[in-house]
PDB file of N, CA and C in Angstrom:
ATOM      1  N   MET E 233     287.188 134.460 120.446  1.00 80.00           N
ATOM      2  CA  MET E 233     285.621 134.552 120.594  1.00 80.00           C
ATOM      3  C   MET E 233     284.547 134.145 120.449  1.00 80.00           C
ATOM      4  N   ILE E 234     283.874 134.577 121.570  1.00 85.00           N
ATOM      5  CA  ILE E 234     282.726 134.213 122.055  1.00 85.00           C
ATOM      6  C   ILE E 234     281.760 133.983 120.968  1.00 85.00           C
ATOM      7  N   PRO E 235     281.180 132.692 120.919  1.00 85.00           N
ATOM      8  CA  PRO E 235     280.117 131.785 120.025  1.00 85.00           C
ATOM      9  C   PRO E 235     279.417 132.510 120.085  1.00 85.00           C
ATOM     10  N   ARG E 236     278.355 132.141 119.407  1.00 90.00           N
ATOM     11  CA  ARG E 236     276.755 133.180 119.129  1.00 90.00           C
ATOM     12  C   ARG E 236     275.841 131.911 119.351  1.00 90.00           C
ATOM     13  N   MET E 237     275.903 131.748 120.652  1.00 94.00           N
ATOM     14  CA  MET E 237     274.281 130.513 120.739  1.00 94.00           C
ATOM     15  C   MET E 237     273.376 131.285 121.260  1.00 94.00           C
ATOM     16  N   ARG E 238     272.762 130.729 120.448  1.00 95.00           N
ATOM     17  CA  ARG E 238     270.423 131.049 120.466  1.00 95.00           C
ATOM     18  C   ARG E 238     270.143 129.289 120.608  1.00 95.00           C
ATOM     19  N   THR E 239     268.555 129.965 121.441  1.00 96.00           N
ATOM     20  CA  THR E 239     267.926 128.877 121.579  1.00 96.00           C
ATOM     21  C   THR E 239     267.238 128.542 119.948  1.00 96.00           C
ATOM     22  N   ILE E 240     266.422 127.090 120.097  1.00 96.00           N
ATOM     23  CA  ILE E 240     266.722 127.054 118.873  1.00 96.00           C
ATOM     24  C   ILE E 240     265.425 127.967 117.692  1.00 96.00           C
ATOM     25  N   ASN E 241     264.386 128.408 118.759  1.00 96.00           N
ATOM     26  CA  ASN E 241     263.690 129.561 118.115  1.00 96.00           C
ATOM     27  C   ASN E 241     264.399 130.573 117.592  1.00 96.00           C
ATOM     28  N   GLU E 242     265.156 131.299 118.800  1.00 96.00           N
ATOM     29  CA  GLU E 242     266.148 132.342 118.151  1.00 96.00           C
ATOM     30  C   GLU E 242     266.666 132.220 117.417  1.00 96.00           C
ATOM     31  N   ALA E 243     267.087 131.273 116.536  1.00 96.00           N
ATOM     32  CA  ALA E 243     268.173 130.473 115.718  1.00 96.00           C
ATOM     33  C   ALA E 243     267.069 130.691 114.557  1.00 96.00           C
ATOM     34  N   ALA E 244     265.835 130.300 114.592  1.00 96.00           N
ATOM     35  CA  ALA E 244     265.309 130.353 113.591  1.00 96.00           C
ATOM     36  C   ALA E 244     264.990 131.851 113.074  1.00 96.00           C
ATOM     37  N   VAL E 245     264.980 132.511 113.790  1.00 96.00           N
ATOM     38  CA  VAL E 245     263.906 133.521 113.845  1.00 96.00           C
ATOM     39  C   VAL E 245     265.102 134.733 113.350  1.00 96.00           C
ATOM     40  N   GLU E 246     266.607 134.364 114.045  1.00 94.00           N
ATOM     41  CA  GLU E 246     267.799 134.888 113.394  1.00 94.00           C
ATOM     42  C   GLU E 246     267.947 134.383 111.680  1.00 94.00           C
ATOM     43  N   MET E 247     267.592 133.543 111.049  1.00 94.00           N
ATOM     44  CA  MET E 247     267.583 133.320 109.870  1.00 94.00           C
ATOM     45  C   MET E 247     266.445 133.412 109.069  1.00 94.00           C
ATOM     46  N   LYS E 248     265.640 133.975 109.676  1.00 95.00           N
ATOM     47  CA  LYS E 248     264.076 134.253 109.028  1.00 95.00           C
ATOM     48  C   LYS E 248     264.884 135.668 109.114  1.00 95.00           C
ATOM     49  N   THR E 249     265.326 136.804 109.512  1.00 95.00           N
ATOM     50  CA  THR E 249     264.770 137.840 109.330  1.00 95.00           C
ATOM     51  C   THR E 249     266.419 138.006 108.432  1.00 95.00           C
ATOM     52  N   ALA E 250     267.338 136.896 108.511  1.00 92.00           N
ATOM     53  CA  ALA E 250     268.595 137.365 107.323  1.00 92.00           C
ATOM     54  C   ALA E 250     268.138 137.032 106.262  1.00 92.00           C
ATOM     55  N   ASP E 251     267.107 136.426 105.839  1.00 93.00           N
ATOM     56  CA  ASP E 251     266.464 135.750 104.633  1.00 93.00           C
ATOM     57  C   ASP E 251     264.829 135.653 105.040  1.00 93.00           C
ATOM     58  N   PRO E 252     264.374 136.634 105.056  1.00 94.00           N
ATOM     59  CA  PRO E 252     262.647 136.191 105.009  1.00 94.00           C
ATOM     60  C   PRO E 252     262.055 134.881 104.182  1.00 94.00           C
ATOM     61  N   HIS E 253     262.528 134.372 103.111  1.00 95.00           N
ATOM     62  CA  HIS E 253     261.953 133.269 102.219  1.00 95.00           C
ATOM     63  C   HIS E 253     262.692 132.261 102.708  1.00 95.00           C
ATOM     64  N   THR E 254     263.189 131.948 104.473  1.00 92.00           N
ATOM     65  CA  THR E 254     263.664 130.584 104.128  1.00 92.00           C
ATOM     66  C   THR E 254     263.254 129.832 104.756  1.00 92.00           C
ATOM     67  N   ALA E 255     263.636 128.466 103.982  1.00 92.00           N
ATOM     68  CA  ALA E 255     262.160 127.681 104.804  1.00 92.00           C
ATOM     69  C   ALA E 255     263.133 126.623 105.645  1.00 92.00           C
ATOM     70  N   VAL E 256     264.219 127.890 106.857  1.00 94.00           N
ATOM     71  CA  VAL E 256     264.459 127.082 107.889  1.00 94.00           C
ATOM     72  C   VAL E 256     263.361 126.986 108.964  1.00 94.00           C
ATOM     73  N   THR E 257     263.068 125.536 109.670  1.00 95.00           N
ATOM     74  CA  THR E 257     261.925 126.635 110.918  1.00 95.00           C
ATOM     75  C   THR E 257     262.824 125.656 111.533  1.00 95.00           C
ATOM     76  N   PRO E 258     262.328 125.739 113.658  1.00 96.00           N
ATOM     77  CA  PRO E 258     263.045 125.211 114.230  1.00 96.00           C
ATOM     78  C   PRO E 258     262.769 123.949 114.589  1.00 96.00           C
ATOM     79  N   HIS E 259     262.234 123.089 113.551  1.00 96.00           N
ATOM     80  CA  HIS E 259     262.083 121.277 113.642  1.00 96.00           C
ATOM     81  C   HIS E 259     263.112 121.261 112.862  1.00 96.00           C
ATOM     82  N   PHE E 260     263.598 121.702 111.808  1.00 95.00           N
ATOM     83  CA  PHE E 260     264.583 121.486 111.064  1.00 95.00           C
ATOM     84  C   PHE E 260     266.142 121.806 112.098  1.00 95.00           C
ATOM     85  N   ILE E 261     266.295 122.580 112.332  1.00 96.00           N
ATOM     86  CA  ILE E 261     267.242 123.074 113.351  1.00 96.00           C
ATOM     87  C   ILE E 261     266.904 122.034 114.080  1.00 96.00           C
ATOM     88  N   ARG E 262     266.462 121.443 114.463  1.00 95.00           N
ATOM     89  CA  ARG E 262     265.891 120.314 116.245  1.00 95.00           C
ATOM     90  C   ARG E 262     266.260 118.793 115.352  1.00 95.00           C
ATOM     91  N   GLN E 263     266.336 118.881 114.329  1.00 94.00           N
ATOM     92  CA  GLN E 263     266.823 117.619 113.239  1.00 94.00           C
ATOM     93  C   GLN E 263     268.094 117.920 113.087  1.00 94.00           C
ATOM     94  N   LEU E 264     268.102 118.242 113.042  1.00 93.00           N
ATOM     95  CA  LEU E 264     270.394 118.789 112.920  1.00 93.00           C
ATOM     96  C   LEU E 264     271.007 119.120 113.962  1.00 93.00           C
ATOM     97  N   ILE E 265     270.199 119.468 115.139  1.00 94.00           N
ATOM     98  CA  ILE E 265     270.768 118.835 116.762  1.00 94.00           C
ATOM     99  C   ILE E 265     271.032 117.669 116.800  1.00 94.00           C
ATOM    100  N   LEU E 266     270.049 116.610 116.440  1.00 93.00           N
ATOM    101  CA  LEU E 266     269.502 115.251 117.169  1.00 93.00           C
ATOM    102  C   LEU E 266     270.649 114.490 115.971  1.00 93.00           C
ATOM    103  N   ASP E 267     270.885 114.513 115.003  1.00 90.00           N
ATOM    104  CA  ASP E 267     271.221 114.217 114.001  1.00 90.00           C
ATOM    105  C   ASP E 267     273.206 114.192 114.614  1.00 90.00           C
ATOM    106  N   GLY E 268     273.022 115.290 114.885  1.00 90.00           N
ATOM    107  CA  GLY E 268     274.729 116.038 115.396  1.00 90.00           C
ATOM    108  C   GLY E 268     275.417 116.381 114.462  1.00 90.00           C
ATOM    109  N   LYS E 269     274.352 116.833 112.760  1.00 90.00           N
ATOM    110  CA  LYS E 269     274.908 118.254 112.174  1.00 90.00           C
ATOM    111  C   LYS E 269     275.490 119.461 112.588  1.00 90.00           C
ATOM    112  N   ILE E 270     275.144 120.091 113.767  1.00 90.00           N
ATOM    113  CA  ILE E 270     275.513 121.258 113.824  1.00 90.00           C
ATOM    114  C   ILE E 270     275.743 121.380 115.671  1.00 90.00           C
ATOM    115  N   PRO E 271     276.666 122.158 115.695  1.00 88.00           N
ATOM    116  CA  PRO E 271     277.049 122.640 117.003  1.00 88.00           C
ATOM    117  C   PRO E 271     275.918 122.356 118.181  1.00 88.00           C
ATOM    118  N   SER E 272     276.368 122.000 119.309  1.00 91.00           N
ATOM    119  CA  SER E 272     275.105 122.468 120.238  1.00 91.00           C
ATOM    120  C   SER E 272     274.983 122.287 122.055  1.00 91.00           C
ATOM    121  N   VAL E 273     274.929 122.404 122.899  1.00 94.00           N
ATOM    122  CA  VAL E 273     274.875 122.222 124.106  1.00 94.00           C
ATOM    123  C   VAL E 273     273.422 122.312 124.837  1.00 94.00           C
ATOM    124  N   MET E 274     272.880 121.713 125.771  1.00 94.00           N
ATOM    125  CA  MET E 274     272.436 121.490 126.814  1.00 94.00           C
ATOM    126  C   MET E 274     272.483 122.587 127.397  1.00 94.00           C
ATOM    127  N   ALA E 275     271.421 123.102 127.445  1.00 93.00           N
ATOM    128  CA  ALA E 275     271.496 124.640 128.920  1.00 93.00           C
ATOM    129  C   ALA E 275     270.115 123.859 129.993  1.00 93.00           C
ATOM    130  N   GLY E 276     270.290 123.534 130.900  1.00 93.00           N
ATOM    131  CA  GLY E 276     268.769 122.920 131.414  1.00 93.00           C
ATOM    132  C   GLY E 276     268.188 121.922 130.810  1.00 93.00           C
ATOM    133  N   LYS E 277     266.710 122.565 130.001  1.00 93.00           N
ATOM    134  CA  LYS E 277     266.533 121.768 129.351  1.00 93.00           C
ATOM    135  C   LYS E 277     266.152 122.154 127.777  1.00 93.00           C
ATOM    136  N   LYS E 278     266.834 122.870 127.335  1.00 94.00           N
ATOM    137  CA  LYS E 278     267.082 123.962 126.253  1.00 94.00           C
ATOM    138  C   LYS E 278     268.251 123.684 125.247  1.00 94.00           C
ATOM    139  N   TYR E 279     268.024 123.551 124.169  1.00 96.00           N
ATOM    140  CA  TYR E 279     269.631 123.125 123.424  1.00 96.00           C
ATOM    141  C   TYR E 279     269.808 125.009 123.374  1.00 96.00           C
ATOM    142  N   LEU E 280     271.294 125.235 122.893  1.00 96.00           N
ATOM    143  CA  LEU E 280     272.080 126.588 122.695  1.00 96.00           C
ATOM    144  C   LEU E 280     272.202 125.785 121.226  1.00 96.00           C
ATOM    145  N   VAL E 281     272.218 126.895 120.259  1.00 95.00           N
ATOM    146  CA  VAL E 281     272.582 126.468 119.564  1.00 95.00           C
ATOM    147  C   VAL E 281     274.121 127.537 118.853  1.00 95.00           C
ATOM    148  N   ASN E 282     274.873 126.538 117.969  1.00 92.00           N
ATOM    149  CA  ASN E 282     276.071 127.586 117.513  1.00 92.00           C
ATOM    150  C   ASN E 282     275.912 128.233 116.504  1.00 92.00           C
ATOM    151  N   LEU E 283     275.242 129.539 116.284  1.00 93.00           N
ATOM    152  CA  LEU E 283     274.477 130.167 115.330  1.00 93.00           C
ATOM    153  C   LEU E 283     275.618 130.266 113.943  1.00 93.00           C
ATOM    154  N   ASP E 284     277.335 130.390 114.180  1.00 92.00           N
ATOM    155  CA  ASP E 284     277.923 129.907 113.230  1.00 92.00           C
ATOM    156  C   ASP E 284     277.799 128.623 112.290  1.00 92.00           C
ATOM    157  N   GLY E 285     277.666 128.222 113.351  1.00 91.00           N
ATOM    158  CA  GLY E 285     277.617 126.306 113.224  1.00 91.00           C
ATOM    159  C   GLY E 285     276.718 125.994 111.955  1.00 91.00           C
ATOM    160  N   LEU E 286     275.626 126.753 112.591  1.00 93.00           N
ATOM    161  CA  LEU E 286     274.243 126.148 111.676  1.00 93.00           C
ATOM    162  C   LEU E 286     274.537 126.948 110.273  1.00 93.00           C
ATOM    163  N   GLN E 287     274.962 127.880 110.460  1.00 92.00           N
ATOM    164  CA  GLN E 287     275.253 128.664 108.970  1.00 92.00           C
ATOM    165  C   GLN E 287     276.603 128.433 107.719  1.00 92.00           C
ATOM    166  N   GLU E 288     277.210 127.483 108.396  1.00 91.00           N
ATOM    167  CA  GLU E 288     278.388 127.327 107.861  1.00 91.00           C
ATOM    168  C   GLU E 288     278.026 125.931 107.592  1.00 91.00           C
ATOM    169  N   TYR E 289     276.960 124.846 108.379  1.00 92.00           N
ATOM    170  CA  TYR E 289     276.228 123.715 107.540  1.00 92.00           C
ATOM    171  C   TYR E 289     274.960 123.970 106.615  1.00 92.00           C
ATOM    172  N   LEU E 290     274.518 125.065 106.564  1.00 91.00           N
ATOM    173  CA  LEU E 290     273.181 125.525 105.542  1.00 91.00           C
ATOM    174  C   LEU E 290     274.297 125.293 104.488  1.00 91.00           C
ATOM    175  N   ALA E 291     275.785 126.576 104.627  1.00 90.00           N
ATOM    176  CA  ALA E 291     276.216 126.877 103.546  1.00 90.00           C
ATOM    177  C   ALA E 291     276.862 126.043 102.599  1.00 90.00           C
ATOM    178  N   ASN E 292     277.796 124.571 103.143  1.00 87.00           N
ATOM    179  CA  ASN E 292     278.161 123.503 103.230  1.00 87.00           C
ATOM    180  C   ASN E 292     277.337 122.079 103.748  1.00 87.00           C
ATOM    181  N   PRO E 293     276.202 122.095 103.497  1.00 81.00           N
ATOM    182  CA  PRO E 293     275.878 120.595 103.875  1.00 81.00           C
ATOM    183  C   PRO E 293     276.392 119.156 103.990  1.00 81.00           C
ATOM    184  N   SER E 294     276.372 118.812 104.359  1.00 74.00           N
ATOM    185  CA  SER E 294     276.654 117.030 104.032  1.00 74.00           C
ATOM    186  C   SER E 294     275.849 116.606 102.900  1.00 74.00           C
ATOM    187  N   PRO E 295     276.410 115.598 102.256  1.00 70.00           N
ATOM    188  CA  PRO E 295     275.926 115.033 101.251  1.00 70.00           C
ATOM    189  C   PRO E 295     274.927 113.942 101.735  1.00 70.00           C
ATOM    190  N   ALA E 296     273.704 114.245 101.175  1.00 65.00           N
ATOM    191  CA  ALA E 296     272.743 112.787 100.900  1.00 65.00           C
ATOM    192  C   ALA E 296     272.790 111.974 100.956  1.00 65.00           C
ATOM    193  N   LYS E 297     272.415 111.271 101.566  1.00 62.00           N
ATOM    194  CA  LYS E 297     272.565 109.463 101.568  1.00 62.00           C
ATOM    195  C   LYS E 297     271.986 109.154 100.486  1.00 62.00           C
ATOM    196  N   VAL E 298     272.572 108.281  99.161  1.00 60.00           N
ATOM    197  CA  VAL E 298     271.856 108.288  97.785  1.00 60.00           C
ATOM    198  C   VAL E 298     270.981 106.306  98.313  1.00 60.00           C
ATOM    199  N   LEU E 299     270.722 105.681  98.160  1.00 61.00           N
ATOM    200  CA  LEU E 299     269.652 104.561  98.245  1.00 61.00           C
ATOM    201  C   LEU E 299     269.907 104.263  96.686  1.00 61.00           C
ATOM    202  N   GLN E 300     270.912 102.911  97.323  1.00 65.00           N
ATOM    203  CA  GLN E 300     271.200 101.713  96.043  1.00 65.00           C
ATOM    204  C   GLN E 300     269.727 101.335  95.401  1.00 65.00           C
ATOM    205  N   PRO E 301     270.045 101.683  93.882  1.00 74.00           N
ATOM    206  CA  PRO E 301     268.787 101.166  93.101  1.00 74.00           C
ATOM    207  C   PRO E 301     268.645  99.280  93.106  1.00 74.00           C
ATOM    208  N   GLY E 302     267.581  98.919  92.712  1.00 75.00           N
ATOM    209  CA  GLY E 302     267.753  97.329  92.649  1.00 75.00           C
ATOM    210  C   GLY E 302     266.496  97.257  93.664  1.00 75.00           C
ATOM    211  N   ILE E 303     266.910  95.560  93.744  1.00 74.00           N
ATOM    212  CA  ILE E 303     265.460  94.971  94.656  1.00 74.00           C
ATOM    213  C   ILE E 303     266.459  94.506  95.826  1.00 74.00           C
ATOM    214  N   ARG E 304     266.083  94.932  97.266  1.00 70.00           N
ATOM    215  CA  ARG E 304     266.485  94.689  98.389  1.00 70.00           C
ATOM    216  C   ARG E 304     265.795  93.704  98.847  1.00 70.00           C
ATOM    217  N   ARG E 305     266.316  92.384  99.328  1.00 74.00           N
ATOM    218  CA  ARG E 305     266.384  91.002  99.911  1.00 74.00           C
ATOM    219  C   ARG E 305     265.191  90.774 101.100  1.00 74.00           C
ATOM    220  N   VAL E 306     264.552  90.167 101.511  1.00 78.00           N
ATOM    221  CA  VAL E 306     263.195  90.182 102.253  1.00 78.00           C
ATOM    222  C   VAL E 306     263.736  89.192 103.317  1.00 78.00           C
ATOM    223  N   ASN E 307     263.718  89.001 104.425  1.00 81.00           N
ATOM    224  CA  ASN E 307     263.672  88.064 105.144  1.00 81.00           C
ATOM    225  C   ASN E 307     263.146  87.562 105.518  1.00 81.00           C
ATOM    226  N   GLU E 308     262.674  86.142 105.258  1.00 80.00           N
ATOM    227  CA  GLU E 308     261.306  85.369 105.316  1.00 80.00           C
ATOM    228  C   GLU E 308     261.482  84.579 106.977  1.00 80.00           C
ATOM    229  N   ARG E 309     260.145  84.527 106.712  1.00 73.00           N
ATOM    230  CA  ARG E 309     259.998  83.902 108.152  1.00 73.00           C
ATOM    231  C   ARG E 309     259.783  82.747 108.142  1.00 73.00           C
TER     232      ARG E 309
END
C-alpha cells in the first residue's frame, strides 16, 4: 500500500475536514515532525507527512515528560 503523503498544510486541512473542531494546526504538525514523533520526508523545501502516521500518533500519543517536583540546584558563578 502506498502511504498517504501530504504537505503540512494539506495534512492540517485533512484533519480539519475530518473534525471541524480540531485544534491540530500546521504549526503543531511541524513541531511533531521536527521532534521526530511522526513519519515525514523532505521533498525539495517542503516536508511530506505520512497522514496515517499523524493520525496514529494523535490516537496514541507518547507520554509527556513529567518534571520532578522539588528544588533544583543552580550553578554558582
